[in-house]
mmCIF file of C-alpha atoms and ligand atoms in Angstrom:
data_model
loop_
_atom_site.group_PDB
_atom_site.id
_atom_site.type_symbol
_atom_site.label_atom_id
_atom_site.label_comp_id
_atom_site.label_asym_id
_atom_site.label_seq_id
_atom_site.Cartn_x
_atom_site.Cartn_y
_atom_site.Cartn_z
ATOM 1 C CA MET Y 13 0.001 -0.047 0.109
ATOM 2 C CA ASN Y 14 1.124 3.555 -0.739
ATOM 3 C CA GLU Y 15 2.155 5.963 2.173
ATOM 4 C CA ILE Y 16 -1.143 7.047 3.659
ATOM 5 C CA ILE Y 17 -0.138 9.523 6.423
ATOM 6 C CA THR Y 18 2.713 11.861 6.156
ATOM 7 C CA ALA Y 19 5.227 13.005 8.922
ATOM 8 C CA SER Y 20 3.364 15.997 9.508
ATOM 9 C CA ASP Y 21 0.275 13.777 10.468
ATOM 10 C CA ARG Y 22 2.043 11.732 12.692
ATOM 11 C CA GLN Y 23 3.296 15.145 14.526
ATOM 12 C CA THR Y 24 -0.548 16.105 14.487
ATOM 13 C CA PHE Y 25 -1.413 12.963 16.259
ATOM 14 C CA GLN Y 26 1.171 13.246 18.805
ATOM 15 C CA GLU Y 27 0.294 16.958 19.482
ATOM 16 C CA GLU Y 28 -3.456 16.875 19.299
ATOM 17 C CA PHE Y 29 -4.837 13.427 19.931
ATOM 18 C CA ALA Y 30 -2.135 11.053 21.833
ATOM 19 C CA GLY Y 31 -3.370 10.627 25.045
ATOM 20 C CA ARG Y 32 -6.773 12.494 24.513
ATOM 21 C CA LEU Y 33 -8.429 9.423 22.726
ATOM 22 C CA PRO Y 34 -9.563 6.281 24.623
ATOM 23 C CA LYS Y 35 -7.366 3.176 24.669
ATOM 24 C CA LYS Y 36 -10.002 1.151 22.531
ATOM 25 C CA ILE Y 37 -11.813 2.589 19.110
ATOM 26 C CA PHE Y 38 -14.871 0.535 17.671
ATOM 27 C CA ASP Y 39 -15.045 2.106 14.137
ATOM 28 C CA ALA Y 40 -18.852 1.295 13.240
ATOM 29 C CA HIS Y 41 -18.578 2.386 9.478
ATOM 30 C CA VAL Y 42 -15.880 0.749 7.625
ATOM 31 C CA HIS Y 43 -16.001 -0.189 3.812
ATOM 32 C CA ILE Y 44 -13.997 -3.518 3.129
ATOM 33 C CA ILE Y 45 -13.079 -3.767 -0.206
ATOM 34 C CA LYS Y 46 -12.072 -7.134 -1.975
ATOM 35 C CA LYS Y 47 -10.822 -6.997 -5.593
ATOM 36 C CA SER Y 48 -12.512 -10.405 -6.103
ATOM 37 C CA SER Y 49 -15.973 -8.696 -5.342
ATOM 38 C CA CYS Y 50 -15.541 -5.608 -7.844
ATOM 39 C CA SER Y 51 -15.570 -5.198 -11.428
ATOM 40 C CA ASP Y 52 -13.684 -2.649 -13.674
ATOM 41 C CA THR Y 53 -16.607 -0.538 -13.873
ATOM 42 C CA PHE Y 54 -16.965 -0.249 -10.183
ATOM 43 C CA TYR Y 55 -13.449 1.083 -9.858
ATOM 44 C CA LYS Y 56 -14.379 4.014 -12.298
ATOM 45 C CA THR Y 57 -16.711 5.115 -9.617
ATOM 46 C CA ALA Y 58 -14.114 4.966 -6.962
ATOM 47 C CA ALA Y 59 -10.710 6.058 -8.341
ATOM 48 C CA TYR Y 60 -9.466 7.175 -5.233
ATOM 49 C CA LEU Y 61 -8.995 3.458 -4.099
ATOM 50 C CA GLU Y 62 -6.306 3.480 -6.636
ATOM 51 C CA LYS Y 63 -4.308 4.871 -3.445
ATOM 52 C CA PHE Y 64 -5.155 1.585 -1.505
ATOM 53 C CA ASN Y 65 -3.995 -0.518 -4.674
ATOM 54 C CA ASN Y 66 -7.856 -0.878 -5.031
ATOM 55 C CA GLU Y 67 -8.400 -2.929 -2.107
ATOM 56 C CA PHE Y 68 -9.044 -2.390 1.247
ATOM 57 C CA THR Y 69 -9.183 -5.433 3.500
ATOM 58 C CA VAL Y 70 -9.702 -6.169 7.016
ATOM 59 C CA ASN Y 71 -5.804 -6.543 7.328
ATOM 60 C CA ASP Y 72 -5.616 -3.271 5.343
ATOM 61 C CA PHE Y 73 -7.928 -1.610 8.090
ATOM 62 C CA PHE Y 74 -5.821 -2.710 10.902
ATOM 63 C CA ALA Y 75 -2.620 -1.695 8.910
ATOM 64 C CA VAL Y 76 -3.987 1.620 8.200
ATOM 65 C CA GLY Y 77 -5.351 2.149 11.434
ATOM 66 C CA LYS Y 78 -2.159 1.268 13.299
ATOM 67 C CA GLU Y 79 -0.493 3.988 11.451
ATOM 68 C CA MET Y 80 -3.428 6.639 11.613
ATOM 69 C CA LEU Y 81 -4.197 5.720 15.523
ATOM 70 C CA PRO Y 82 -1.005 4.508 16.922
ATOM 71 C CA GLY Y 83 -1.182 2.838 20.340
ATOM 72 C CA ILE Y 84 -4.992 2.339 20.117
ATOM 73 C CA GLU Y 85 -6.606 -1.098 19.776
ATOM 74 C CA LEU Y 86 -9.078 -0.899 17.157
ATOM 75 C CA SER Y 87 -12.269 -2.673 16.186
ATOM 76 C CA LEU Y 88 -14.681 -2.519 13.393
ATOM 77 C CA CYS Y 89 -17.991 -3.250 11.324
ATOM 78 C CA GLY Y 90 -17.206 -3.597 7.972
ATOM 79 C CA PHE Y 91 -19.336 -3.976 4.735
ATOM 80 C CA GLY Y 92 -18.430 -3.607 1.066
ATOM 81 C CA MET Y 93 -18.541 -0.637 -1.288
ATOM 82 C CA PRO Y 94 -22.301 -0.456 -2.454
ATOM 83 C CA GLY Y 95 -22.717 -1.271 -6.168
ATOM 84 C CA MET Y 96 -25.000 -3.209 -8.283
ATOM 85 C CA ASP Y 97 -21.751 -4.485 -10.082
ATOM 86 C CA VAL Y 98 -20.252 -5.851 -6.691
ATOM 87 C CA ASN Y 99 -20.557 -9.576 -6.024
ATOM 88 C CA ARG Y 100 -22.402 -8.940 -2.605
ATOM 89 C CA THR Y 101 -21.951 -12.848 -1.624
ATOM 90 C CA ASP Y 102 -18.297 -12.346 -2.076
ATOM 91 C CA ALA Y 103 -18.061 -9.179 -0.323
ATOM 92 C CA ALA Y 104 -19.934 -10.686 2.621
ATOM 93 C CA ASP Y 105 -16.946 -13.061 2.987
ATOM 94 C CA MET Y 106 -14.765 -10.554 4.723
ATOM 95 C CA GLY Y 107 -13.411 -12.623 7.727
ATOM 96 C CA VAL Y 108 -15.287 -11.696 10.675
ATOM 97 C CA ASP Y 109 -14.206 -13.001 14.109
ATOM 98 C CA ASN Y 110 -17.175 -11.271 15.951
ATOM 99 C CA LYS Y 111 -14.639 -10.373 18.454
ATOM 100 C CA ARG Y 112 -12.904 -7.345 16.931
ATOM 101 C CA VAL Y 113 -14.212 -7.520 13.272
ATOM 102 C CA PHE Y 114 -17.972 -7.546 12.691
ATOM 103 C CA GLY Y 115 -19.756 -7.233 9.633
ATOM 104 C CA LEU Y 116 -22.758 -6.557 7.527
ATOM 105 C CA ARG Y 117 -24.043 -7.761 4.023
ATOM 106 C CA LEU Y 118 -24.521 -5.435 1.244
ATOM 107 C CA ILE Y 119 -28.155 -5.874 -0.129
ATOM 108 C CA SER Y 120 -29.896 -4.747 -3.001
ATOM 109 C CA ALA Y 121 -33.632 -4.885 -3.352
ATOM 110 C CA TYR Y 122 -33.306 -7.097 -5.989
ATOM 111 C CA ASP Y 123 -31.387 -9.747 -3.757
ATOM 112 C CA ASP Y 124 -33.407 -12.666 -3.111
ATOM 113 C CA VAL Y 125 -34.198 -13.056 0.531
ATOM 114 C CA GLU Y 126 -33.039 -16.497 0.913
ATOM 115 C CA THR Y 127 -29.795 -15.686 -0.400
ATOM 116 C CA ILE Y 128 -29.455 -12.698 1.892
ATOM 117 C CA GLU Y 129 -30.134 -14.704 5.026
ATOM 118 C CA LYS Y 130 -27.822 -17.654 4.065
ATOM 119 C CA ASP Y 131 -24.988 -15.078 3.392
ATOM 120 C CA ILE Y 132 -25.627 -13.631 6.782
ATOM 121 C CA ILE Y 133 -25.726 -16.852 8.594
ATOM 122 C CA GLN Y 134 -22.541 -18.539 6.796
ATOM 123 C CA TYR Y 135 -20.416 -15.353 7.123
ATOM 124 C CA LYS Y 136 -21.739 -14.716 10.526
ATOM 125 C CA LEU Y 137 -22.979 -11.061 10.125
ATOM 126 C CA CYS Y 138 -24.923 -8.863 12.014
ATOM 127 C CA GLY Y 139 -27.053 -7.057 9.713
ATOM 128 C CA ILE Y 140 -27.316 -5.567 6.334
ATOM 129 C CA LYS Y 141 -26.083 -2.413 4.394
ATOM 130 C CA PRO Y 142 -28.530 -1.164 1.707
ATOM 131 C CA TYR Y 143 -27.843 1.685 -0.453
ATOM 132 C CA HIS Y 144 -29.464 4.051 -3.038
ATOM 133 C CA ASN Y 145 -27.433 2.675 -5.989
ATOM 134 C CA MET Y 146 -28.724 -0.670 -5.159
ATOM 135 C CA ALA Y 147 -32.378 0.271 -4.763
ATOM 136 C CA LEU Y 148 -35.587 -0.545 -6.744
ATOM 137 C CA LYS Y 149 -35.433 1.367 -9.789
ATOM 138 C CA LYS Y 150 -38.416 3.326 -10.739
ATOM 139 C CA PRO Y 151 -38.324 5.049 -13.957
ATOM 140 C CA GLY Y 152 -38.588 8.899 -13.781
ATOM 141 C CA SER Y 153 -38.497 9.262 -9.979
ATOM 142 C CA THR Y 154 -35.936 9.644 -7.565
ATOM 143 C CA VAL Y 155 -35.055 6.978 -5.253
ATOM 144 C CA GLU Y 156 -36.942 7.025 -1.828
ATOM 145 C CA LEU Y 157 -35.690 5.144 1.330
ATOM 146 C CA LEU Y 158 -38.276 2.464 1.113
ATOM 147 C CA ASP Y 159 -36.938 1.470 -2.223
ATOM 148 C CA PHE Y 160 -33.701 0.361 -0.699
ATOM 149 C CA PHE Y 161 -35.195 -3.104 0.376
ATOM 150 C CA THR Y 162 -38.495 -5.012 -0.029
ATOM 151 C CA PRO Y 163 -40.812 -5.621 2.950
ATOM 152 C CA GLU Y 164 -39.746 -9.431 2.725
ATOM 153 C CA GLN Y 165 -36.098 -8.446 3.156
ATOM 154 C CA LEU Y 166 -36.873 -6.372 6.346
ATOM 155 C CA GLU Y 167 -39.190 -8.696 7.951
ATOM 156 C CA MET Y 168 -36.514 -11.415 7.573
ATOM 157 C CA VAL Y 169 -33.792 -8.688 9.438
ATOM 158 C CA ASN Y 170 -36.532 -7.890 11.861
ATOM 159 C CA ARG Y 171 -37.201 -11.774 12.558
ATOM 160 C CA LEU Y 172 -33.217 -12.198 13.345
ATOM 161 C CA LYS Y 173 -33.356 -8.922 15.147
ATOM 162 C CA LEU Y 174 -30.233 -7.630 13.253
ATOM 163 C CA ALA Y 175 -28.694 -4.076 12.334
ATOM 164 C CA ALA Y 176 -29.096 -1.950 9.206
ATOM 165 C CA VAL Y 177 -26.441 0.847 8.398
ATOM 166 C CA ILE Y 178 -28.568 3.389 6.277
ATOM 167 C CA HIS Y 179 -27.263 6.159 4.071
ATOM 168 C CA ILE Y 180 -30.573 8.208 3.573
ATOM 169 C CA PRO Y 181 -31.123 9.332 0.061
ATOM 170 C CA ARG Y 182 -32.121 12.506 -1.666
ATOM 171 C CA LYS Y 183 -30.769 16.199 -2.112
ATOM 172 C CA MET Y 184 -32.209 17.194 1.112
ATOM 173 C CA ARG Y 185 -30.803 14.676 3.390
ATOM 174 C CA LEU Y 186 -32.254 14.737 6.816
ATOM 175 C CA GLU Y 187 -33.935 17.874 5.950
ATOM 176 C CA ASP Y 188 -36.242 16.024 3.555
ATOM 177 C CA PRO Y 189 -39.840 15.313 5.015
ATOM 178 C CA LEU Y 190 -40.424 12.299 3.106
ATOM 179 C CA ASN Y 191 -37.000 10.964 4.244
ATOM 180 C CA ARG Y 192 -37.731 11.546 7.819
ATOM 181 C CA LYS Y 193 -41.365 10.226 7.548
ATOM 182 C CA GLN Y 194 -39.813 6.904 5.779
ATOM 183 C CA MET Y 195 -37.240 6.482 8.620
ATOM 184 C CA ALA Y 196 -39.861 6.819 11.245
ATOM 185 C CA TYR Y 197 -42.023 4.193 9.422
ATOM 186 C CA LEU Y 198 -38.941 1.849 9.483
ATOM 187 C CA CYS Y 199 -38.239 2.409 12.850
ATOM 188 C CA GLU Y 200 -41.898 1.826 13.989
ATOM 189 C CA THR Y 201 -42.762 -1.054 11.770
ATOM 190 C CA TYR Y 202 -39.690 -3.190 12.232
ATOM 191 C CA PRO Y 203 -38.854 -2.320 16.080
ATOM 192 C CA ASP Y 204 -36.481 -5.422 16.189
ATOM 193 C CA ILE Y 205 -34.070 -3.902 13.604
ATOM 194 C CA THR Y 206 -31.358 -1.445 14.926
ATOM 195 C CA PHE Y 207 -31.448 1.146 12.300
ATOM 196 C CA VAL Y 208 -27.556 2.996 12.220
ATOM 197 C CA PHE Y 209 -28.335 5.993 10.261
ATOM 198 C CA ALA Y 210 -25.106 7.036 8.861
ATOM 199 C CA HIS Y 211 -23.234 10.325 8.843
ATOM 200 C CA ILE Y 212 -26.086 11.651 11.117
ATOM 201 C CA GLY Y 213 -28.638 11.327 8.282
ATOM 202 C CA ARG Y 214 -25.827 13.017 5.955
ATOM 203 C CA ALA Y 215 -25.729 16.042 8.145
ATOM 204 C CA TYR Y 216 -22.453 17.375 7.226
ATOM 205 C CA TYR Y 217 -23.783 20.801 7.752
ATOM 206 C CA GLN Y 218 -25.591 22.350 10.434
ATOM 207 C CA ARG Y 219 -29.110 22.799 8.968
ATOM 208 C CA CYS Y 220 -29.583 19.119 8.228
ATOM 209 C CA ALA Y 221 -29.273 18.549 11.986
ATOM 210 C CA VAL Y 222 -30.674 21.590 13.790
ATOM 211 C CA GLY Y 223 -34.221 20.791 15.171
ATOM 212 C CA LEU Y 224 -34.526 17.334 13.164
ATOM 213 C CA VAL Y 225 -32.482 15.097 15.186
ATOM 214 C CA GLU Y 226 -34.948 15.337 18.075
ATOM 215 C CA GLU Y 227 -37.545 13.468 15.940
ATOM 216 C CA PHE Y 228 -35.958 10.371 16.431
ATOM 217 C CA ILE Y 229 -35.377 10.298 20.200
ATOM 218 C CA LYS Y 230 -38.918 8.376 20.535
ATOM 219 C CA TYR Y 231 -37.514 5.487 18.537
ATOM 220 C CA PRO Y 232 -35.387 3.487 20.747
ATOM 221 C CA ASN Y 233 -34.002 1.525 17.656
ATOM 222 C CA ALA Y 234 -32.934 4.566 15.883
ATOM 223 C CA TYR Y 235 -28.900 5.429 16.256
ATOM 224 C CA TRP Y 236 -26.686 7.858 14.391
ATOM 225 C CA ASP Y 237 -23.122 7.111 13.105
ATOM 226 C CA THR Y 238 -20.847 10.206 12.815
ATOM 227 C CA ALA Y 239 -18.627 8.856 9.783
ATOM 228 C CA MET Y 240 -17.082 11.520 8.002
ATOM 229 C CA ILE Y 241 -18.650 14.451 10.207
ATOM 230 C CA ASN Y 242 -16.064 17.058 10.533
ATOM 231 C CA SER Y 243 -18.418 19.820 11.765
ATOM 232 C CA PRO Y 244 -18.241 20.579 15.605
ATOM 233 C CA GLU Y 245 -21.568 22.545 15.522
ATOM 234 C CA VAL Y 246 -23.175 19.541 14.095
ATOM 235 C CA LEU Y 247 -21.843 16.959 16.579
ATOM 236 C CA LYS Y 248 -22.432 19.280 19.494
ATOM 237 C CA TYR Y 249 -25.984 19.824 18.423
ATOM 238 C CA THR Y 250 -26.542 16.333 18.242
ATOM 239 C CA PHE Y 251 -24.755 15.430 21.463
ATOM 240 C CA ASP Y 252 -26.998 18.361 23.149
ATOM 241 C CA HIS Y 253 -30.053 17.227 21.547
ATOM 242 C CA PHE Y 254 -30.165 13.322 21.392
ATOM 243 C CA PRO Y 255 -29.549 10.524 23.767
ATOM 244 C CA ASN Y 256 -25.523 9.981 24.084
ATOM 245 C CA ASP Y 257 -25.699 6.603 24.036
ATOM 246 C CA ARG Y 258 -27.053 5.992 20.570
ATOM 247 C CA ILE Y 259 -24.543 7.738 18.849
ATOM 248 C CA MET Y 260 -21.330 5.674 17.724
ATOM 249 C CA PHE Y 261 -18.290 6.700 16.047
ATOM 250 C CA GLY Y 262 -17.601 5.655 12.622
ATOM 251 C CA THR Y 263 -14.687 6.828 10.015
ATOM 252 C CA ASP Y 264 -16.086 5.764 6.536
ATOM 253 C CA MET Y 265 -12.423 4.398 5.858
ATOM 254 C CA PRO Y 266 -10.867 4.196 3.631
ATOM 255 C CA ILE Y 267 -12.309 7.578 2.218
ATOM 256 C CA SER Y 268 -11.243 9.295 5.487
ATOM 257 C CA ALA Y 269 -7.959 8.304 5.382
ATOM 258 C CA LEU Y 270 -7.295 10.603 2.509
ATOM 259 C CA HIS Y 271 -6.435 14.337 3.213
ATOM 260 C CA GLY Y 272 -8.922 16.969 3.144
ATOM 261 C CA LYS Y 273 -11.777 18.764 5.468
ATOM 262 C CA SER Y 274 -15.500 18.826 4.797
ATOM 263 C CA ILE Y 275 -16.352 22.393 5.034
ATOM 264 C CA GLU Y 276 -19.807 24.206 5.464
ATOM 265 C CA ILE Y 277 -20.782 26.907 3.121
ATOM 266 C CA ASN Y 278 -23.898 28.657 2.931
ATOM 267 C CA ASN Y 279 -25.949 25.802 4.340
ATOM 268 C CA GLN Y 280 -24.098 23.334 2.125
ATOM 269 C CA TYR Y 281 -21.183 21.632 2.153
ATOM 270 C CA LEU Y 282 -17.763 20.684 0.311
ATOM 271 C CA TYR Y 283 -14.615 18.434 0.286
ATOM 272 C CA LEU Y 284 -11.496 20.619 0.194
ATOM 273 C CA THR Y 285 -8.720 18.050 -0.639
ATOM 274 C CA PRO Y 286 -5.263 18.238 -2.085
ATOM 275 C CA GLU Y 287 -6.024 14.627 -3.295
ATOM 276 C CA LYS Y 288 -6.288 14.630 -7.000
ATOM 277 C CA PHE Y 289 -9.522 12.421 -6.935
ATOM 278 C CA ASP Y 290 -12.990 13.272 -7.233
ATOM 279 C CA LEU Y 291 -14.463 12.669 -4.011
ATOM 280 C CA GLY Y 292 -18.203 13.787 -5.095
ATOM 281 C CA THR Y 293 -18.998 17.350 -3.732
ATOM 282 C CA SER Y 294 -15.226 18.003 -3.783
ATOM 283 C CA LEU Y 295 -12.535 20.859 -4.643
ATOM 284 C CA TYR Y 296 -9.201 20.033 -5.600
ATOM 285 C CA ASP Y 297 -6.563 22.446 -3.958
ATOM 286 C CA GLY Y 298 -3.437 21.921 -5.759
ATOM 287 C CA SER Y 299 -1.809 25.024 -4.637
ATOM 288 C CA GLY Y 300 0.309 23.256 -1.821
ATOM 289 C CA GLN Y 301 -0.165 26.411 0.587
ATOM 290 C CA ILE Y 302 -2.259 24.388 2.860
ATOM 291 C CA ILE Y 303 -1.100 21.454 4.757
ATOM 292 C CA TYR Y 304 -4.076 19.017 5.394
ATOM 293 C CA VAL Y 305 -4.537 16.176 7.543
ATOM 294 C CA PRO Y 306 -6.643 13.235 6.831
ATOM 295 C CA PHE Y 307 -10.651 13.661 7.058
ATOM 296 C CA LEU Y 308 -10.409 11.337 10.179
ATOM 297 C CA TYR Y 309 -8.251 13.596 12.264
ATOM 298 C CA GLU Y 310 -10.657 16.438 11.440
ATOM 299 C CA GLN Y 311 -13.458 14.326 12.809
ATOM 300 C CA LEU Y 312 -11.303 13.648 15.991
ATOM 301 C CA ARG Y 313 -10.725 17.335 16.314
ATOM 302 C CA SER Y 314 -14.655 17.760 15.969
ATOM 303 C CA VAL Y 315 -15.188 15.220 18.470
ATOM 304 C CA LEU Y 316 -12.588 16.487 21.145
ATOM 305 C CA ALA Y 317 -13.690 19.752 20.753
ATOM 306 C CA LEU Y 318 -16.969 18.858 22.685
ATOM 307 C CA ASN Y 319 -14.927 18.332 25.734
ATOM 308 C CA LEU Y 320 -17.104 15.155 26.593
ATOM 309 C CA PRO Y 321 -16.165 13.421 29.979
ATOM 310 C CA GLN Y 322 -14.086 10.316 29.937
ATOM 311 C CA LYS Y 323 -16.965 7.862 30.216
ATOM 312 C CA SER Y 324 -18.862 9.615 27.371
ATOM 313 C CA LEU Y 325 -16.175 9.232 24.963
ATOM 314 C CA GLU Y 326 -15.353 5.765 25.974
ATOM 315 C CA ASP Y 327 -19.018 4.894 25.436
ATOM 316 C CA PHE Y 328 -18.944 7.123 22.054
ATOM 317 C CA PHE Y 329 -15.874 5.636 20.779
ATOM 318 C CA TYR Y 330 -16.315 1.873 21.769
ATOM 319 C CA ASN Y 331 -19.072 0.724 24.127
ATOM 320 C CA THR Y 332 -22.270 1.766 22.324
ATOM 321 C CA ALA Y 333 -21.163 0.128 19.088
ATOM 322 C CA PHE Y 334 -19.182 -2.772 20.507
ATOM 323 C CA ASN Y 335 -22.477 -3.715 22.916
ATOM 324 C CA MET Y 336 -24.768 -3.546 19.987
ATOM 325 C CA PHE Y 337 -23.055 -5.532 17.534
ATOM 326 C CA ASN Y 338 -21.682 -7.917 19.978
ATOM 327 C CA SER Y 339 -25.298 -8.652 21.457
ATOM 328 C CA ILE Y 340 -26.511 -9.448 17.893
ATOM 329 C CA ALA Y 341 -23.185 -11.783 17.513
ATOM 330 C CA GLU Y 342 -23.612 -13.424 20.913
ATOM 331 C CA ARG Y 343 -27.167 -14.187 20.315
ATOM 332 C CA MET Y 344 -26.666 -15.430 16.791
ATOM 333 C CA TYR Y 345 -23.512 -17.249 16.715
ATOM 334 C CA LYS Y 346 -22.204 -17.846 20.415
ATOM 335 C CA LYS Y 347 -25.064 -19.578 21.955
HETATM 336 ZN ZN1 LIG H 406 -19.821 4.856 3.962
#
């Protein structure tokens, strides 16, 4: 693998993070990418993976993690990189041990429910990872959250009492009333599924969180992960207005190992990055005037800026996610 972090990053870690982070971190949002699962068309949409030699296995996660977070014991919940051209059964075989490595199966609404269930059991996974690019296609309309899966798939996941990590669709994210209505519908209709809404409902800027995260307090099966959230304001708002024991740390690795910062501009956001890859909503800074750190470090800065008590930090960085995934794994696989 290419050099991922620089000498300047190492210095930042020592100056700002060493000794301030808990000893153990559970990363609840990691993309595990195996070459065997992915087609050439898939790599066209994820050119930045070239930096990781087009692969990010569980071993790669631990290797990069050791470089980026030296001295910290890492655990993870992994899942493939979503795509219709990704072999989802192969991606499910990522090598979980349900001690430090937990996993989810990518699902398309077109995958038959028996195959999904069989893969989950065979590879000892804790749930599902649907995505808008694997949802039901309805000509002429934008994908809705409920197009991500079929009722039969959801009933199976509910029967097995598993987790679902969900990246909500549509331009307006958590601000979109239809998204919130369908999120509430899912939480109510499938009370035994733990719904982890990724990126705090994609709230990369404040207007997507303020006055909205509260709507989900009443659903005990609704959780947030904070993957790629670089905004201290969004995190502070969420910690101030939502039960902290349902907020979990995630990184969205490998993308957060790249250098850059997500910044809020006029109720929108932008990834400013010195990396020569298209990261979606991103602007390339080739000026060389700014020294960047990895997105992951910007996330850590935002969290540490909250000055949470030690116990809350340990819960956020480890206990909440570990306890949730571990309780599923114990019930399913360690009887
Ligand atoms: Zn992700």
